[in-house]
């Protein structure tokens, strides 16, 4: 089933599963249901795809069982699940795949689709968002995970290093994206996304790329990410100029740099996620450009490209050591141009801020 060998020993997965079981108990839940997706990859090193057929890891206070279509059971038993003593139960067409999922309050992973969830709810399952439970496990990255995120950062930096040679007046965003795709694939297992936002397209943070021809004087937002062979994601934005920026662009970019630096300074264990968002916005507001801010400051990253902690107003989650997330403020001038700077950071140790020393 899994064509790669894990970078982690089986004990890593056993201890992650132990922590999920502890959380189920400490929160008074009847169980947790983790269906195929990043959470299952994190807990069992499994990227199983069963399409519309039900598959899921069921954790209850007394048992850990992986329910899969019968055709997938042998592969699952010879994977991490088998190695750490998870019961693998296969079901055949005509059998009840849900028999081992408990009723009551069950933490359900976000990858669970409505077809299965509605049937489970008919049987008395009351879903609790598993992300709010599991985030306590996956937000704090283990040492090997931090190593993978560091590897991802180097990989995407390597791609950005080549961008200045690709970006020139006369080429289209699509042509730039095609070159970036090859460069990302040279460093990653797959491409997650490619944003080449030139001129007015830079003002749309969700623009991908188009047949627009890049002109002299264009500011170009390049946001790219990929997935490593180990499943960990990269994500990095740089803003380039073809030719020379005007004075206002220079000034606004300097504010953006100062805002991002403020975010990097404030982001420390003990500070809440929303405090980082506020600190970044404050720098931009005080410079008079607050109206050009249209999205949150950042997001966590790991086996999924976007996960907790979300660096956003309203998130009072206290940041802890070993959490990894982006700090990516942007300024967007509608119809004209945009700029964003994005780096992934990991809170590696507790230290006083430079101002306290
Ligand atoms: Zn990004
Ligand atoms: Zn991002």
mmCIF file of C-alpha atoms and ligand atoms in Angstrom:
data_model
loop_
_atom_site.group_PDB
_atom_site.id
_atom_site.type_symbol
_atom_site.label_atom_id
_atom_site.label_comp_id
_atom_site.label_asym_id
_atom_site.label_seq_id
_atom_site.Cartn_x
_atom_site.Cartn_y
_atom_site.Cartn_z
ATOM 1 C CA UNK A 1 0.000 0.000 0.000
ATOM 2 C CA UNK A 2 2.723 2.421 0.972
ATOM 3 C CA UNK A 3 5.549 2.564 -1.554
ATOM 4 C CA UNK A 4 7.879 4.388 0.779
ATOM 5 C CA UNK A 5 9.404 3.442 4.069
ATOM 6 C CA UNK A 6 8.552 5.808 6.855
ATOM 7 C CA UNK A 7 11.103 8.215 8.232
ATOM 8 C CA UNK A 8 9.711 7.350 11.660
ATOM 9 C CA UNK A 9 10.076 4.134 13.663
ATOM 10 C CA UNK A 10 6.850 2.284 14.642
ATOM 11 C CA UNK A 11 7.175 3.567 18.226
ATOM 12 C CA UNK A 12 6.527 7.096 16.938
ATOM 13 C CA UNK A 13 3.120 6.050 15.634
ATOM 14 C CA UNK A 14 2.357 4.051 18.755
ATOM 15 C CA UNK A 15 3.007 7.062 20.952
ATOM 16 C CA UNK A 16 0.926 9.355 18.699
ATOM 17 C CA UNK A 17 -1.929 6.871 18.966
ATOM 18 C CA UNK A 18 -1.455 6.670 22.734
ATOM 19 C CA UNK A 19 -1.879 10.426 22.897
ATOM 20 C CA UNK A 20 -5.100 10.254 20.864
ATOM 21 C CA UNK A 21 -6.420 7.542 23.192
ATOM 22 C CA UNK A 22 -5.506 9.713 26.195
ATOM 23 C CA UNK A 23 -7.355 12.670 24.675
ATOM 24 C CA UNK A 24 -10.463 10.550 24.011
ATOM 25 C CA UNK A 25 -10.481 9.566 27.679
ATOM 26 C CA UNK A 26 -9.591 12.938 29.158
ATOM 27 C CA UNK A 27 -12.292 14.675 27.110
ATOM 28 C CA UNK A 28 -14.904 12.097 28.017
ATOM 29 C CA UNK A 29 -15.479 11.076 24.401
ATOM 30 C CA UNK A 30 -16.846 7.702 23.316
ATOM 31 C CA UNK A 31 -14.229 7.441 20.611
ATOM 32 C CA UNK A 32 -12.422 8.951 17.656
ATOM 33 C CA UNK A 33 -12.879 8.142 13.972
ATOM 34 C CA UNK A 34 -9.991 9.023 11.654
ATOM 35 C CA UNK A 35 -10.714 8.503 7.970
ATOM 36 C CA UNK A 36 -8.131 8.563 5.131
ATOM 37 C CA UNK A 37 -6.416 11.958 4.897
ATOM 38 C CA UNK A 38 -3.590 13.841 6.588
ATOM 39 C CA UNK A 39 -4.696 12.796 10.089
ATOM 40 C CA UNK A 40 -4.527 9.106 9.176
ATOM 41 C CA UNK A 41 -1.176 9.635 7.502
ATOM 42 C CA UNK A 42 0.050 11.214 10.723
ATOM 43 C CA UNK A 43 -1.273 8.458 12.980
ATOM 44 C CA UNK A 44 -0.656 5.303 10.897
ATOM 45 C CA UNK A 45 1.648 6.423 8.072
ATOM 46 C CA UNK A 46 -1.164 5.407 5.724
ATOM 47 C CA UNK A 47 -2.155 7.122 2.497
ATOM 48 C CA UNK A 48 -4.797 4.491 1.728
ATOM 49 C CA UNK A 49 -7.448 5.548 -0.815
ATOM 50 C CA UNK A 50 -10.671 3.530 -0.778
ATOM 51 C CA UNK A 51 -12.798 5.968 -2.805
ATOM 52 C CA UNK A 52 -16.447 5.727 -1.733
ATOM 53 C CA UNK A 53 -15.860 2.613 0.370
ATOM 54 C CA UNK A 54 -15.630 3.224 4.087
ATOM 55 C CA UNK A 55 -12.272 3.037 5.828
ATOM 56 C CA UNK A 56 -11.366 4.475 9.189
ATOM 57 C CA UNK A 57 -9.274 4.150 12.307
ATOM 58 C CA UNK A 58 -11.526 3.776 15.345
ATOM 59 C CA UNK A 59 -10.017 4.613 18.720
ATOM 60 C CA UNK A 60 -12.118 3.887 21.789
ATOM 61 C CA UNK A 61 -10.971 3.716 25.415
ATOM 62 C CA UNK A 62 -10.603 -0.059 25.068
ATOM 63 C CA UNK A 63 -9.629 -0.679 21.467
ATOM 64 C CA UNK A 64 -7.799 0.517 18.363
ATOM 65 C CA UNK A 65 -9.118 -0.909 15.138
ATOM 66 C CA UNK A 66 -8.573 -0.024 11.508
ATOM 67 C CA UNK A 67 -11.628 -0.828 9.409
ATOM 68 C CA UNK A 68 -10.870 -1.250 5.691
ATOM 69 C CA UNK A 69 -12.421 -2.886 2.643
ATOM 70 C CA UNK A 70 -11.422 -6.582 2.746
ATOM 71 C CA UNK A 71 -9.271 -6.192 -0.375
ATOM 72 C CA UNK A 72 -7.042 -3.709 1.501
ATOM 73 C CA UNK A 73 -6.762 -5.642 4.767
ATOM 74 C CA UNK A 74 -3.579 -7.620 3.990
ATOM 75 C CA UNK A 75 -1.672 -4.490 2.930
ATOM 76 C CA UNK A 76 -2.853 -2.659 5.998
ATOM 77 C CA UNK A 77 -1.749 -5.502 8.292
ATOM 78 C CA UNK A 78 1.749 -5.436 6.806
ATOM 79 C CA UNK A 79 2.012 -1.665 7.332
ATOM 80 C CA UNK A 80 2.556 0.416 10.457
ATOM 81 C CA UNK A 81 -0.947 -0.477 11.691
ATOM 82 C CA UNK A 82 0.027 -4.130 11.983
ATOM 83 C CA UNK A 83 3.458 -3.329 13.390
ATOM 84 C CA UNK A 84 1.999 -1.410 16.334
ATOM 85 C CA UNK A 85 -0.775 -3.858 17.119
ATOM 86 C CA UNK A 86 -3.795 -2.068 15.674
ATOM 87 C CA UNK A 87 -6.545 -4.597 14.879
ATOM 88 C CA UNK A 88 -7.197 -4.573 11.149
ATOM 89 C CA UNK A 89 -10.737 -5.602 10.251
ATOM 90 C CA UNK A 90 -11.715 -6.026 6.615
ATOM 91 C CA UNK A 91 -15.291 -5.788 5.428
ATOM 92 C CA UNK A 92 -16.712 -7.222 2.207
ATOM 93 C CA UNK A 93 -19.490 -5.857 0.023
ATOM 94 C CA UNK A 94 -22.803 -6.638 1.677
ATOM 95 C CA UNK A 95 -21.342 -6.451 5.196
ATOM 96 C CA UNK A 96 -21.815 -3.587 7.631
ATOM 97 C CA UNK A 97 -18.664 -1.410 7.546
ATOM 98 C CA UNK A 98 -19.832 0.744 10.452
ATOM 99 C CA UNK A 99 -20.341 -1.989 13.057
ATOM 100 C CA UNK A 100 -17.176 -1.092 14.993
ATOM 101 C CA UNK A 101 -17.779 2.672 15.112
ATOM 102 C CA UNK A 102 -19.282 3.595 18.487
ATOM 103 C CA UNK A 103 -22.392 5.727 18.986
ATOM 104 C CA UNK A 104 -22.227 8.760 21.271
ATOM 105 C CA UNK A 105 -19.733 11.623 21.216
ATOM 106 C CA UNK A 106 -17.073 10.740 18.672
ATOM 107 C CA UNK A 107 -14.263 12.957 17.391
ATOM 108 C CA UNK A 108 -14.497 12.710 13.594
ATOM 109 C CA UNK A 109 -11.655 13.786 11.293
ATOM 110 C CA UNK A 110 -12.332 16.525 8.745
ATOM 111 C CA UNK A 111 -11.722 14.127 5.847
ATOM 112 C CA UNK A 112 -14.880 12.132 6.686
ATOM 113 C CA UNK A 113 -17.383 12.519 3.867
ATOM 114 C CA UNK A 114 -21.091 13.262 4.330
ATOM 115 C CA UNK A 115 -22.248 9.942 2.852
ATOM 116 C CA UNK A 116 -20.631 8.013 5.713
ATOM 117 C CA UNK A 117 -21.172 10.630 8.386
ATOM 118 C CA UNK A 118 -24.939 10.897 7.849
ATOM 119 C CA UNK A 119 -25.324 7.111 8.096
ATOM 120 C CA UNK A 120 -23.253 7.059 11.284
ATOM 121 C CA UNK A 121 -25.350 9.874 12.753
ATOM 122 C CA UNK A 122 -28.507 7.877 11.999
ATOM 123 C CA UNK A 123 -27.013 5.224 14.293
ATOM 124 C CA UNK A 124 -26.507 7.630 17.160
ATOM 125 C CA UNK A 125 -23.046 9.015 16.528
ATOM 126 C CA UNK A 126 -22.741 12.647 17.612
ATOM 127 C CA UNK A 127 -19.782 14.130 15.738
ATOM 128 C CA UNK A 128 -17.225 16.323 17.470
ATOM 129 C CA UNK A 129 -14.685 18.064 15.238
ATOM 130 C CA UNK A 130 -11.596 15.887 15.622
ATOM 131 C CA UNK A 131 -9.338 18.720 14.548
ATOM 132 C CA UNK A 132 -9.964 20.512 17.828
ATOM 133 C CA UNK A 133 -9.009 17.300 19.666
ATOM 134 C CA UNK A 134 -6.171 16.105 17.439
ATOM 135 C CA UNK A 135 -4.539 19.480 17.082
ATOM 136 C CA UNK A 136 -3.129 18.996 20.570
ATOM 137 C CA UNK A 137 -1.250 16.007 19.164
ATOM 138 C CA UNK A 138 -0.125 17.194 15.735
ATOM 139 C CA UNK A 139 0.534 20.895 16.316
ATOM 140 C CA UNK A 140 3.687 20.257 18.307
ATOM 141 C CA UNK A 141 6.108 18.846 15.784
ATOM 142 C CA UNK A 142 8.505 16.057 16.716
ATOM 143 C CA UNK A 143 12.204 16.442 16.004
ATOM 144 C CA UNK A 144 12.096 14.336 12.828
ATOM 145 C CA UNK A 145 9.108 16.339 11.583
ATOM 146 C CA UNK A 146 10.971 19.599 12.150
ATOM 147 C CA UNK A 147 13.803 18.085 10.133
ATOM 148 C CA UNK A 148 11.373 17.393 7.281
ATOM 149 C CA UNK A 149 9.952 20.931 7.426
ATOM 150 C CA UNK A 150 13.490 22.271 7.311
ATOM 151 C CA UNK A 151 14.177 20.068 4.269
ATOM 152 C CA UNK A 152 10.969 21.393 2.662
ATOM 153 C CA UNK A 153 12.064 24.977 3.348
ATOM 154 C CA UNK A 154 15.432 24.396 1.678
ATOM 155 C CA UNK A 155 13.705 22.731 -1.286
ATOM 156 C CA UNK A 156 11.380 25.654 -1.969
ATOM 157 C CA UNK A 157 14.163 28.201 -1.367
ATOM 158 C CA UNK A 158 16.089 26.412 -4.096
ATOM 159 C CA UNK A 159 13.162 26.997 -6.480
ATOM 160 C CA UNK A 160 12.823 30.679 -5.540
ATOM 161 C CA UNK A 161 16.536 31.158 -6.173
ATOM 162 C CA UNK A 162 15.851 30.419 -9.837
ATOM 163 C CA UNK A 163 12.843 32.750 -10.195
ATOM 164 C CA UNK A 164 14.727 35.973 -11.072
ATOM 165 C CA UNK A 165 16.184 34.247 -14.137
ATOM 166 C CA UNK A 166 12.719 33.137 -15.284
ATOM 167 C CA UNK A 167 10.759 36.345 -14.677
ATOM 168 C CA UNK A 168 11.235 38.790 -17.524
ATOM 169 C CA UNK A 169 9.146 41.141 -19.623
ATOM 170 C CA UNK A 170 7.433 39.377 -22.524
ATOM 171 C CA UNK A 171 6.770 35.965 -20.960
ATOM 172 C CA UNK A 172 3.313 34.929 -19.742
ATOM 173 C CA UNK A 173 2.424 33.879 -16.207
ATOM 174 C CA UNK A 174 1.620 30.425 -17.606
ATOM 175 C CA UNK A 175 5.080 30.109 -19.112
ATOM 176 C CA UNK A 176 6.658 31.078 -15.799
ATOM 177 C CA UNK A 177 4.422 28.571 -14.001
ATOM 178 C CA UNK A 178 5.448 25.766 -16.370
ATOM 179 C CA UNK A 179 9.098 26.388 -15.569
ATOM 180 C CA UNK A 180 8.333 26.556 -11.859
ATOM 181 C CA UNK A 181 6.470 23.264 -12.030
ATOM 182 C CA UNK A 182 9.561 21.487 -13.342
ATOM 183 C CA UNK A 183 11.748 23.137 -10.704
ATOM 184 C CA UNK A 184 9.368 22.219 -7.870
ATOM 185 C CA UNK A 185 9.203 18.601 -9.088
ATOM 186 C CA UNK A 186 12.993 18.425 -9.094
ATOM 187 C CA UNK A 187 12.856 19.052 -5.330
ATOM 188 C CA UNK A 188 9.515 17.509 -4.296
ATOM 189 C CA UNK A 189 7.290 14.477 -4.901
ATOM 190 C CA UNK A 190 4.451 16.672 -6.190
ATOM 191 C CA UNK A 191 3.391 20.260 -6.805
ATOM 192 C CA UNK A 192 0.800 21.675 -4.402
ATOM 193 C CA UNK A 193 0.143 25.024 -6.067
ATOM 194 C CA UNK A 194 1.766 27.719 -8.173
ATOM 195 C CA UNK A 195 0.719 31.363 -7.958
ATOM 196 C CA UNK A 196 2.237 33.826 -10.410
ATOM 197 C CA UNK A 197 0.361 37.080 -9.833
ATOM 198 C CA UNK A 198 1.757 39.784 -12.095
ATOM 199 C CA UNK A 199 0.600 43.414 -12.062
ATOM 200 C CA UNK A 200 -3.129 43.638 -11.195
ATOM 201 C CA UNK A 201 -3.295 39.851 -10.709
ATOM 202 C CA UNK A 202 -1.040 40.269 -7.689
ATOM 203 C CA UNK A 203 -3.934 42.013 -5.942
ATOM 204 C CA UNK A 204 -5.860 38.719 -5.904
ATOM 205 C CA UNK A 205 -4.302 36.362 -3.343
ATOM 206 C CA UNK A 206 -6.143 33.393 -4.913
ATOM 207 C CA UNK A 207 -5.046 34.038 -8.486
ATOM 208 C CA UNK A 208 -3.044 31.098 -9.876
ATOM 209 C CA UNK A 209 -1.562 31.961 -13.290
ATOM 210 C CA UNK A 210 -2.859 33.076 -16.663
ATOM 211 C CA UNK A 211 -1.869 34.028 -20.206
ATOM 212 C CA UNK A 212 -1.169 37.608 -19.099
ATOM 213 C CA UNK A 213 2.129 38.819 -20.536
ATOM 214 C CA UNK A 214 4.479 40.167 -17.875
ATOM 215 C CA UNK A 215 5.577 43.722 -18.594
ATOM 216 C CA UNK A 216 8.462 45.878 -17.552
ATOM 217 C CA UNK A 217 7.683 47.483 -14.191
ATOM 218 C CA UNK A 218 5.335 44.677 -13.041
ATOM 219 C CA UNK A 219 5.364 43.600 -9.433
ATOM 220 C CA UNK A 220 4.945 39.804 -9.398
ATOM 221 C CA UNK A 221 3.791 37.721 -6.426
ATOM 222 C CA UNK A 222 5.163 34.172 -6.615
ATOM 223 C CA UNK A 223 3.696 31.778 -4.020
ATOM 224 C CA UNK A 224 4.703 28.143 -4.483
ATOM 225 C CA UNK A 225 4.552 24.900 -2.538
ATOM 226 C CA UNK A 226 5.080 21.195 -2.942
ATOM 227 C CA UNK A 227 5.023 17.914 -1.052
ATOM 228 C CA UNK A 228 8.192 16.022 -0.157
ATOM 229 C CA UNK A 229 8.449 12.240 -0.546
ATOM 230 C CA UNK A 230 7.802 12.013 3.196
ATOM 231 C CA UNK A 231 4.507 13.904 2.914
ATOM 232 C CA UNK A 232 5.628 17.194 4.457
ATOM 233 C CA UNK A 233 4.746 20.423 2.679
ATOM 234 C CA UNK A 234 6.634 23.512 1.620
ATOM 235 C CA UNK A 235 5.039 26.944 1.142
ATOM 236 C CA UNK A 236 6.890 30.183 0.419
ATOM 237 C CA UNK A 237 6.008 33.531 -1.136
ATOM 238 C CA UNK A 238 8.373 36.103 -2.545
ATOM 239 C CA UNK A 239 7.474 39.317 -4.336
ATOM 240 C CA UNK A 240 9.581 40.278 -7.348
ATOM 241 C CA UNK A 241 9.716 43.284 -9.632
ATOM 242 C CA UNK A 242 10.529 43.130 -13.339
ATOM 243 C CA UNK A 243 12.487 46.312 -13.797
ATOM 244 C CA UNK A 244 12.159 49.021 -11.148
ATOM 245 C CA UNK A 245 9.403 49.563 -8.576
ATOM 246 C CA UNK A 246 7.934 53.053 -8.137
ATOM 247 C CA UNK A 247 8.354 54.997 -4.873
ATOM 248 C CA UNK A 248 4.983 53.973 -3.447
ATOM 249 C CA UNK A 249 5.652 50.292 -4.149
ATOM 250 C CA UNK A 250 9.039 50.597 -2.494
ATOM 251 C CA UNK A 251 7.514 52.269 0.549
ATOM 252 C CA UNK A 252 4.676 49.755 0.886
ATOM 253 C CA UNK A 253 7.023 46.806 0.499
ATOM 254 C CA UNK A 254 9.226 48.207 3.268
ATOM 255 C CA UNK A 255 6.153 48.387 5.521
ATOM 256 C CA UNK A 256 5.297 44.786 4.623
ATOM 257 C CA UNK A 257 8.826 43.671 5.509
ATOM 258 C CA UNK A 258 8.609 45.494 8.832
ATOM 259 C CA UNK A 259 5.213 43.896 9.510
ATOM 260 C CA UNK A 260 6.497 40.412 8.812
ATOM 261 C CA UNK A 261 9.566 41.007 10.966
ATOM 262 C CA UNK A 262 7.291 42.187 13.792
ATOM 263 C CA UNK A 263 5.318 38.944 13.433
ATOM 264 C CA UNK A 264 8.503 36.877 13.591
ATOM 265 C CA UNK A 265 9.607 38.784 16.716
ATOM 266 C CA UNK A 266 6.273 38.433 18.517
ATOM 267 C CA UNK A 267 5.693 34.754 17.666
ATOM 268 C CA UNK A 268 6.982 32.947 20.727
ATOM 269 C CA UNK A 269 5.789 30.250 23.109
ATOM 270 C CA UNK A 270 3.184 31.743 25.441
ATOM 271 C CA UNK A 271 1.800 34.269 22.963
ATOM 272 C CA UNK A 272 -1.614 33.611 21.399
ATOM 273 C CA UNK A 273 -2.093 33.125 17.670
ATOM 274 C CA UNK A 274 -4.258 36.247 17.433
ATOM 275 C CA UNK A 275 -1.585 38.365 19.143
ATOM 276 C CA UNK A 276 0.773 37.577 16.268
ATOM 277 C CA UNK A 277 -1.914 38.537 13.759
ATOM 278 C CA UNK A 278 -2.594 41.788 15.619
ATOM 279 C CA UNK A 279 1.092 42.700 15.879
ATOM 280 C CA UNK A 280 1.515 42.309 12.117
ATOM 281 C CA UNK A 281 -1.608 44.334 11.342
ATOM 282 C CA UNK A 282 -0.626 47.059 13.756
ATOM 283 C CA UNK A 283 2.559 47.825 11.817
ATOM 284 C CA UNK A 284 0.569 48.070 8.586
ATOM 285 C CA UNK A 285 -2.258 50.094 10.167
ATOM 286 C CA UNK A 286 0.153 52.589 11.684
ATOM 287 C CA UNK A 287 1.769 53.105 8.287
ATOM 288 C CA UNK A 288 -1.682 53.906 6.877
ATOM 289 C CA UNK A 289 -2.101 50.841 4.632
ATOM 290 C CA UNK A 290 -4.605 48.863 6.702
ATOM 291 C CA UNK A 291 -7.229 48.980 3.952
ATOM 292 C CA UNK A 292 -4.986 46.785 1.765
ATOM 293 C CA UNK A 293 -4.900 43.874 4.216
ATOM 294 C CA UNK A 294 -7.468 41.238 3.209
ATOM 295 C CA UNK A 295 -6.391 37.938 4.770
ATOM 296 C CA UNK A 296 -5.122 36.318 7.958
ATOM 297 C CA UNK A 297 -1.449 36.354 8.835
ATOM 298 C CA UNK A 298 -0.723 32.643 8.663
ATOM 299 C CA UNK A 299 -1.472 28.943 9.073
ATOM 300 C CA UNK A 300 0.139 25.817 10.477
ATOM 301 C CA UNK A 301 1.805 23.334 8.151
ATOM 302 C CA UNK A 302 2.939 19.725 8.337
ATOM 303 C CA UNK A 303 1.403 16.700 6.625
ATOM 304 C CA UNK A 304 -1.304 19.063 5.438
ATOM 305 C CA UNK A 305 -0.569 22.348 3.759
ATOM 306 C CA UNK A 306 -2.971 24.306 5.964
ATOM 307 C CA UNK A 307 -3.674 23.268 9.544
ATOM 308 C CA UNK A 308 -3.770 24.633 13.082
ATOM 309 C CA UNK A 309 -2.447 26.906 14.436
ATOM 310 C CA UNK A 310 -4.234 29.477 12.279
ATOM 311 C CA UNK A 311 -2.707 32.898 12.893
ATOM 312 C CA UNK A 312 -5.899 34.908 12.841
ATOM 313 C CA UNK A 313 -7.954 37.300 14.939
ATOM 314 C CA UNK A 314 -10.233 35.298 17.235
ATOM 315 C CA UNK A 315 -7.815 32.395 17.726
ATOM 316 C CA UNK A 316 -6.749 32.558 21.377
ATOM 317 C CA UNK A 317 -4.738 29.347 21.094
ATOM 318 C CA UNK A 318 -1.494 29.766 23.033
ATOM 319 C CA UNK A 319 1.526 29.080 20.844
ATOM 320 C CA UNK A 320 3.919 26.449 22.156
ATOM 321 C CA UNK A 321 7.405 25.246 21.478
ATOM 322 C CA UNK A 322 7.710 23.042 18.337
ATOM 323 C CA UNK A 323 4.716 24.545 16.552
ATOM 324 C CA UNK A 324 5.300 25.394 12.877
ATOM 325 C CA UNK A 325 3.333 27.968 10.900
ATOM 326 C CA UNK A 326 3.554 30.637 8.233
ATOM 327 C CA UNK A 327 3.864 34.365 8.770
ATOM 328 C CA UNK A 328 2.618 35.789 5.474
ATOM 329 C CA UNK A 329 1.302 39.325 5.506
ATOM 330 C CA UNK A 330 0.215 40.822 2.195
ATOM 331 C CA UNK A 331 -0.878 44.149 0.772
ATOM 332 C CA UNK A 332 -3.341 44.176 -2.118
ATOM 333 C CA UNK A 333 -4.125 47.279 -4.147
ATOM 334 C CA UNK A 334 -7.260 46.336 -6.132
ATOM 335 C CA UNK A 335 -6.830 46.437 -9.893
ATOM 336 C CA UNK A 336 -3.235 47.535 -9.593
ATOM 337 C CA UNK A 337 -0.735 45.272 -7.833
ATOM 338 C CA UNK A 338 -0.060 43.273 -4.697
ATOM 339 C CA UNK A 339 2.763 42.018 -2.508
ATOM 340 C CA UNK A 340 3.146 39.192 0.006
ATOM 341 C CA UNK A 341 6.076 37.813 1.991
ATOM 342 C CA UNK A 342 5.709 34.325 3.424
ATOM 343 C CA UNK A 343 8.041 32.230 5.528
ATOM 344 C CA UNK A 344 7.400 29.138 7.621
ATOM 345 C CA UNK A 345 8.751 29.355 11.139
ATOM 346 C CA UNK A 346 9.046 26.810 13.920
ATOM 347 C CA UNK A 347 9.150 27.826 17.584
ATOM 348 C CA UNK A 348 12.200 25.857 18.582
ATOM 349 C CA UNK A 349 12.958 27.042 22.071
ATOM 350 C CA UNK A 350 11.720 29.312 24.787
ATOM 351 C CA UNK A 351 13.746 32.469 24.986
ATOM 352 C CA UNK A 352 13.053 36.024 26.028
ATOM 353 C CA UNK A 353 12.290 38.416 23.180
ATOM 354 C CA UNK A 354 15.232 40.586 22.095
ATOM 355 C CA UNK A 355 13.643 43.557 23.853
ATOM 356 C CA UNK A 356 13.571 41.741 27.228
ATOM 357 C CA UNK A 357 17.212 40.801 27.220
HETATM 358 ZN ZN1 LIG B 1 1.856 30.322 0.318
HETATM 359 ZN ZN1 LIG B 2 0.810 29.779 3.196
#
